Amino acid sequence: YCTSFDLALGAPWRGRERFVVLPRNTEMSDALRSCLDASGATVHLPGDPEYDEAKLVKNKPADIVPSPAAVARVRSVSDVKVAVICAFRLRYEACARAGGHGFDNAAGCSGGVQIDLQDLQEMAGEGSVVTFQAGYTLGQLYYKLYRDHGLTLPGGVESGVGAAGLILGCGRGMLTLIEGLACDSVYE
């Protein structure tokens, strides 16, 4: 991963002792872009024409405008791995965003690498066990679960919420009293 980053710094990755601490400046932005470009992700940094739209989240207080160091819109699990490794190597926080909600504005990832998961939407299953990637909003997941498998899950009522975040955060909804929390439906 991030071969161009390794060559640019002249030091192969061998663990924490190989961290290179660079100030948050143009040199750091260039290193971050170079590293993230090694993946298949679409990368937006401050100053890029698409950055302002790419960084937006839905559930944010009026006084907090997210300002991530980079937005990486990933297309595969390997893209996610590269983005996390890049953030880790360059000492940035990495935050996942699918639906862009989050009461504490965690999806905004100010100062970190916002990993936009919305294109990760593979689904497979047999019987009542279905696996799906983290890019679904709850509305998309409800639709595909029912259409393709005749299933649903106890979850929330806001269709634009990221399903993975809702499920990992317990997931209360209209079926909670009957079926339990959304997280109760997770096997692994």
CSV table of C-alpha atoms in Angstrom, one decimal:
chain,number,residue,atom,x,y,z
A,1,TYR,CA,0.0,0.0,0.0
A,2,CYS,CA,1.0,3.6,-0.6
A,3,THR,CA,4.2,2.7,-2.5
A,4,SER,CA,4.5,6.3,-3.8
A,5,PHE,CA,4.4,7.5,-0.2
A,6,ASP,CA,7.1,5.1,0.9
A,7,LEU,CA,9.4,6.2,-2.0
A,8,ALA,CA,8.7,9.9,-1.4
A,9,LEU,CA,9.8,9.6,2.3
A,10,GLY,CA,12.6,7.2,1.5
A,11,ALA,CA,11.6,4.9,4.3
A,12,PRO,CA,9.6,1.7,4.1
A,13,TRP,CA,6.9,1.0,6.6
A,14,ARG,CA,8.0,-1.1,9.5
A,15,GLY,CA,5.7,-0.1,12.3
A,16,ARG,CA,5.3,2.9,14.6
A,17,GLU,CA,9.0,3.5,14.9
A,18,ARG,CA,9.0,4.5,11.2
A,19,PHE,CA,6.4,7.3,11.6
A,20,VAL,CA,7.5,10.5,10.0
A,21,VAL,CA,6.0,13.6,11.6
A,22,LEU,CA,5.5,16.4,9.1
A,23,PRO,CA,3.8,19.7,9.9
A,24,ARG,CA,0.3,20.3,8.6
A,25,ASN,CA,1.2,22.3,5.5
A,26,THR,CA,1.5,22.0,1.8
A,27,GLU,CA,4.2,19.3,2.1
A,28,MET,CA,1.9,17.3,4.3
A,29,SER,CA,-1.1,17.8,2.0
A,30,ASP,CA,1.1,16.6,-0.9
A,31,ALA,CA,2.2,13.5,1.0
A,32,LEU,CA,-1.5,12.8,2.0
A,33,ARG,CA,-2.7,13.2,-1.6
A,34,SER,CA,0.2,11.0,-2.9
A,35,CYS,CA,-0.6,8.3,-0.5
A,36,LEU,CA,-4.4,8.3,-1.0
A,37,ASP,CA,-3.9,8.4,-4.8
A,38,ALA,CA,-2.3,5.0,-4.5
A,39,SER,CA,-5.8,3.6,-3.9
A,40,GLY,CA,-8.7,3.7,-6.3
A,41,ALA,CA,-10.4,6.4,-4.2
A,42,THR,CA,-11.4,9.8,-5.5
A,43,VAL,CA,-9.5,12.2,-3.4
A,44,HIS,CA,-10.5,15.8,-2.5
A,45,LEU,CA,-8.3,18.2,-0.5
A,46,PRO,CA,-9.0,21.7,0.6
A,47,GLY,CA,-8.7,24.0,-2.4
A,48,ASP,CA,-10.0,21.3,-4.9
A,49,PRO,CA,-13.1,22.4,-6.8
A,50,GLU,CA,-15.2,19.5,-5.4
A,51,TYR,CA,-13.9,19.6,-1.8
A,52,ASP,CA,-16.7,21.8,-0.4
A,53,GLU,CA,-19.4,19.5,-1.7
A,54,ALA,CA,-17.5,16.2,-0.9
A,55,LYS,CA,-17.0,17.1,2.8
A,56,LEU,CA,-20.6,17.9,3.6
A,57,VAL,CA,-22.5,16.0,6.3
A,58,LYS,CA,-26.2,16.0,6.9
A,59,ASN,CA,-26.5,16.3,10.7
A,60,LYS,CA,-24.3,19.1,11.9
A,61,PRO,CA,-24.8,22.0,14.3
A,62,ALA,CA,-24.9,25.4,12.6
A,63,ASP,CA,-21.7,26.5,14.3
A,64,ILE,CA,-19.6,23.4,13.2
A,65,VAL,CA,-18.5,23.2,9.6
A,66,PRO,CA,-16.5,20.1,8.9
A,67,SER,CA,-13.0,20.7,7.5
A,68,PRO,CA,-11.3,17.4,6.9
A,69,ALA,CA,-7.7,17.3,5.7
A,70,ALA,CA,-8.9,15.1,2.9
A,71,VAL,CA,-12.1,13.3,1.6
A,72,ALA,CA,-11.5,9.9,0.1
A,73,ARG,CA,-14.5,8.5,-1.7
A,74,VAL,CA,-13.7,4.8,-1.8
A,75,ARG,CA,-14.9,2.1,-4.2
A,76,SER,CA,-13.6,-1.1,-2.6
A,77,VAL,CA,-12.5,-2.6,0.7
A,78,SER,CA,-8.9,-2.3,-0.4
A,79,ASP,CA,-9.4,1.5,-1.0
A,80,VAL,CA,-10.6,1.7,2.7
A,81,LYS,CA,-7.5,-0.1,3.8
A,82,VAL,CA,-5.2,2.2,1.9
A,83,ALA,CA,-7.0,5.3,3.2
A,84,VAL,CA,-6.8,4.1,6.8
A,85,ILE,CA,-3.1,3.2,6.4
A,86,CYS,CA,-2.4,6.6,4.9
A,87,ALA,CA,-4.1,8.4,7.8
A,88,PHE,CA,-2.3,6.3,10.3
A,89,ARG,CA,1.1,6.8,8.8
A,90,LEU,CA,0.7,10.5,8.5
A,91,ARG,CA,-0.9,10.8,12.0
A,92,TYR,CA,-4.4,11.8,10.8
A,93,GLU,CA,-7.6,10.6,12.4
A,94,ALA,CA,-9.6,8.4,10.0
A,95,CYS,CA,-13.4,8.7,10.0
A,96,ALA,CA,-16.0,6.7,8.1
A,97,ARG,CA,-19.0,8.4,6.5
A,98,ALA,CA,-21.9,6.6,4.8
A,99,GLY,CA,-25.0,8.6,5.5
A,100,GLY,CA,-23.3,11.7,6.9
A,101,HIS,CA,-25.3,11.7,10.1
A,102,GLY,CA,-23.8,11.7,13.6
A,103,PHE,CA,-24.8,13.7,16.6
A,104,ASP,CA,-21.3,14.5,17.6
A,105,ASN,CA,-20.3,15.5,14.0
A,106,ALA,CA,-17.9,12.5,13.9
A,107,ALA,CA,-18.7,12.0,10.2
A,108,GLY,CA,-17.3,15.5,9.4
A,109,CYS,CA,-13.8,14.4,10.6
A,110,SER,CA,-12.3,17.9,10.9
A,111,GLY,CA,-8.6,17.8,10.6
A,112,GLY,CA,-8.6,14.1,9.6
A,113,VAL,CA,-9.3,11.9,6.6
A,114,GLN,CA,-13.0,11.5,5.9
A,115,ILE,CA,-13.5,8.1,4.2
A,116,ASP,CA,-16.7,8.3,2.2
A,117,LEU,CA,-18.2,4.8,2.0
A,118,GLN,CA,-21.3,5.5,0.0
A,119,ASP,CA,-20.1,3.5,-3.1
A,120,LEU,CA,-19.6,0.3,-1.1
A,121,GLN,CA,-22.9,-1.4,-1.7
A,122,GLU,CA,-22.4,-5.1,-2.4
A,123,MET,CA,-24.9,-7.5,-0.8
A,124,ALA,CA,-25.0,-11.3,-0.7
A,125,GLY,CA,-27.0,-13.8,1.3
A,126,GLU,CA,-28.8,-17.0,1.6
A,127,GLY,CA,-32.0,-17.6,3.6
A,128,SER,CA,-32.2,-15.2,6.6
A,129,VAL,CA,-28.4,-14.4,6.7
A,130,VAL,CA,-27.3,-11.5,4.5
A,131,THR,CA,-24.0,-9.7,4.4
A,132,PHE,CA,-23.7,-6.2,3.1
A,133,GLN,CA,-21.1,-3.5,2.8
A,134,ALA,CA,-21.0,-0.3,4.8
A,135,GLY,CA,-22.1,2.2,2.1
A,136,TYR,CA,-25.9,1.7,2.4
A,137,THR,CA,-28.2,4.3,3.9
A,138,LEU,CA,-30.9,2.8,5.9
A,139,GLY,CA,-33.5,3.4,3.2
A,140,GLN,CA,-31.4,1.7,0.6
A,141,LEU,CA,-30.8,-1.2,2.9
A,142,TYR,CA,-34.5,-1.7,3.8
A,143,TYR,CA,-35.3,-1.6,0.1
A,144,LYS,CA,-32.7,-4.1,-1.1
A,145,LEU,CA,-33.2,-6.4,1.9
A,146,TYR,CA,-36.9,-6.7,1.2
A,147,ARG,CA,-36.7,-6.7,-2.6
A,148,ASP,CA,-33.9,-9.3,-2.9
A,149,HIS,CA,-34.4,-11.4,0.2
A,150,GLY,CA,-37.9,-10.6,1.6
A,151,LEU,CA,-36.2,-9.5,4.9
A,152,THR,CA,-36.0,-6.4,7.1
A,153,LEU,CA,-34.2,-5.5,10.3
A,154,PRO,CA,-35.3,-3.6,13.3
A,155,GLY,CA,-33.8,-0.2,12.7
A,156,GLY,CA,-34.4,3.5,12.6
A,157,VAL,CA,-37.0,5.6,10.7
A,158,GLU,CA,-34.7,8.1,8.9
A,159,SER,CA,-33.9,6.7,5.5
A,160,GLY,CA,-30.8,8.8,4.9
A,161,VAL,CA,-28.9,7.6,8.0
A,162,GLY,CA,-25.9,5.4,7.2
A,163,ALA,CA,-27.0,1.8,8.0
A,164,ALA,CA,-23.6,0.7,9.4
A,165,GLY,CA,-23.4,3.6,11.9
A,166,LEU,CA,-27.0,3.1,13.0
A,167,ILE,CA,-26.5,-0.7,13.5
A,168,LEU,CA,-23.1,-0.2,15.3
A,169,GLY,CA,-24.8,2.5,17.5
A,170,CYS,CA,-27.5,0.0,18.6
A,171,GLY,CA,-30.3,1.1,16.1
A,172,ARG,CA,-33.6,2.0,17.7
A,173,GLY,CA,-36.7,2.1,15.6
A,174,MET,CA,-40.3,1.2,15.1
A,175,LEU,CA,-39.7,-2.6,15.4
A,176,THR,CA,-37.4,-2.3,18.5
A,177,LEU,CA,-40.1,-3.4,21.0
A,178,ILE,CA,-41.0,-6.4,18.9
A,179,GLU,CA,-37.7,-7.4,17.3
A,180,GLY,CA,-35.0,-5.8,19.5
A,181,LEU,CA,-32.3,-3.3,18.4
A,182,ALA,CA,-30.7,-3.4,15.0
A,183,CYS,CA,-27.4,-4.5,16.5
A,184,ASP,CA,-29.2,-7.6,17.9
A,185,SER,CA,-29.5,-8.8,14.3
A,186,VAL,CA,-25.7,-8.8,13.7
A,187,TYR,CA,-24.0,-12.3,13.7
A,188,GLU,CA,-20.4,-11.2,13.3
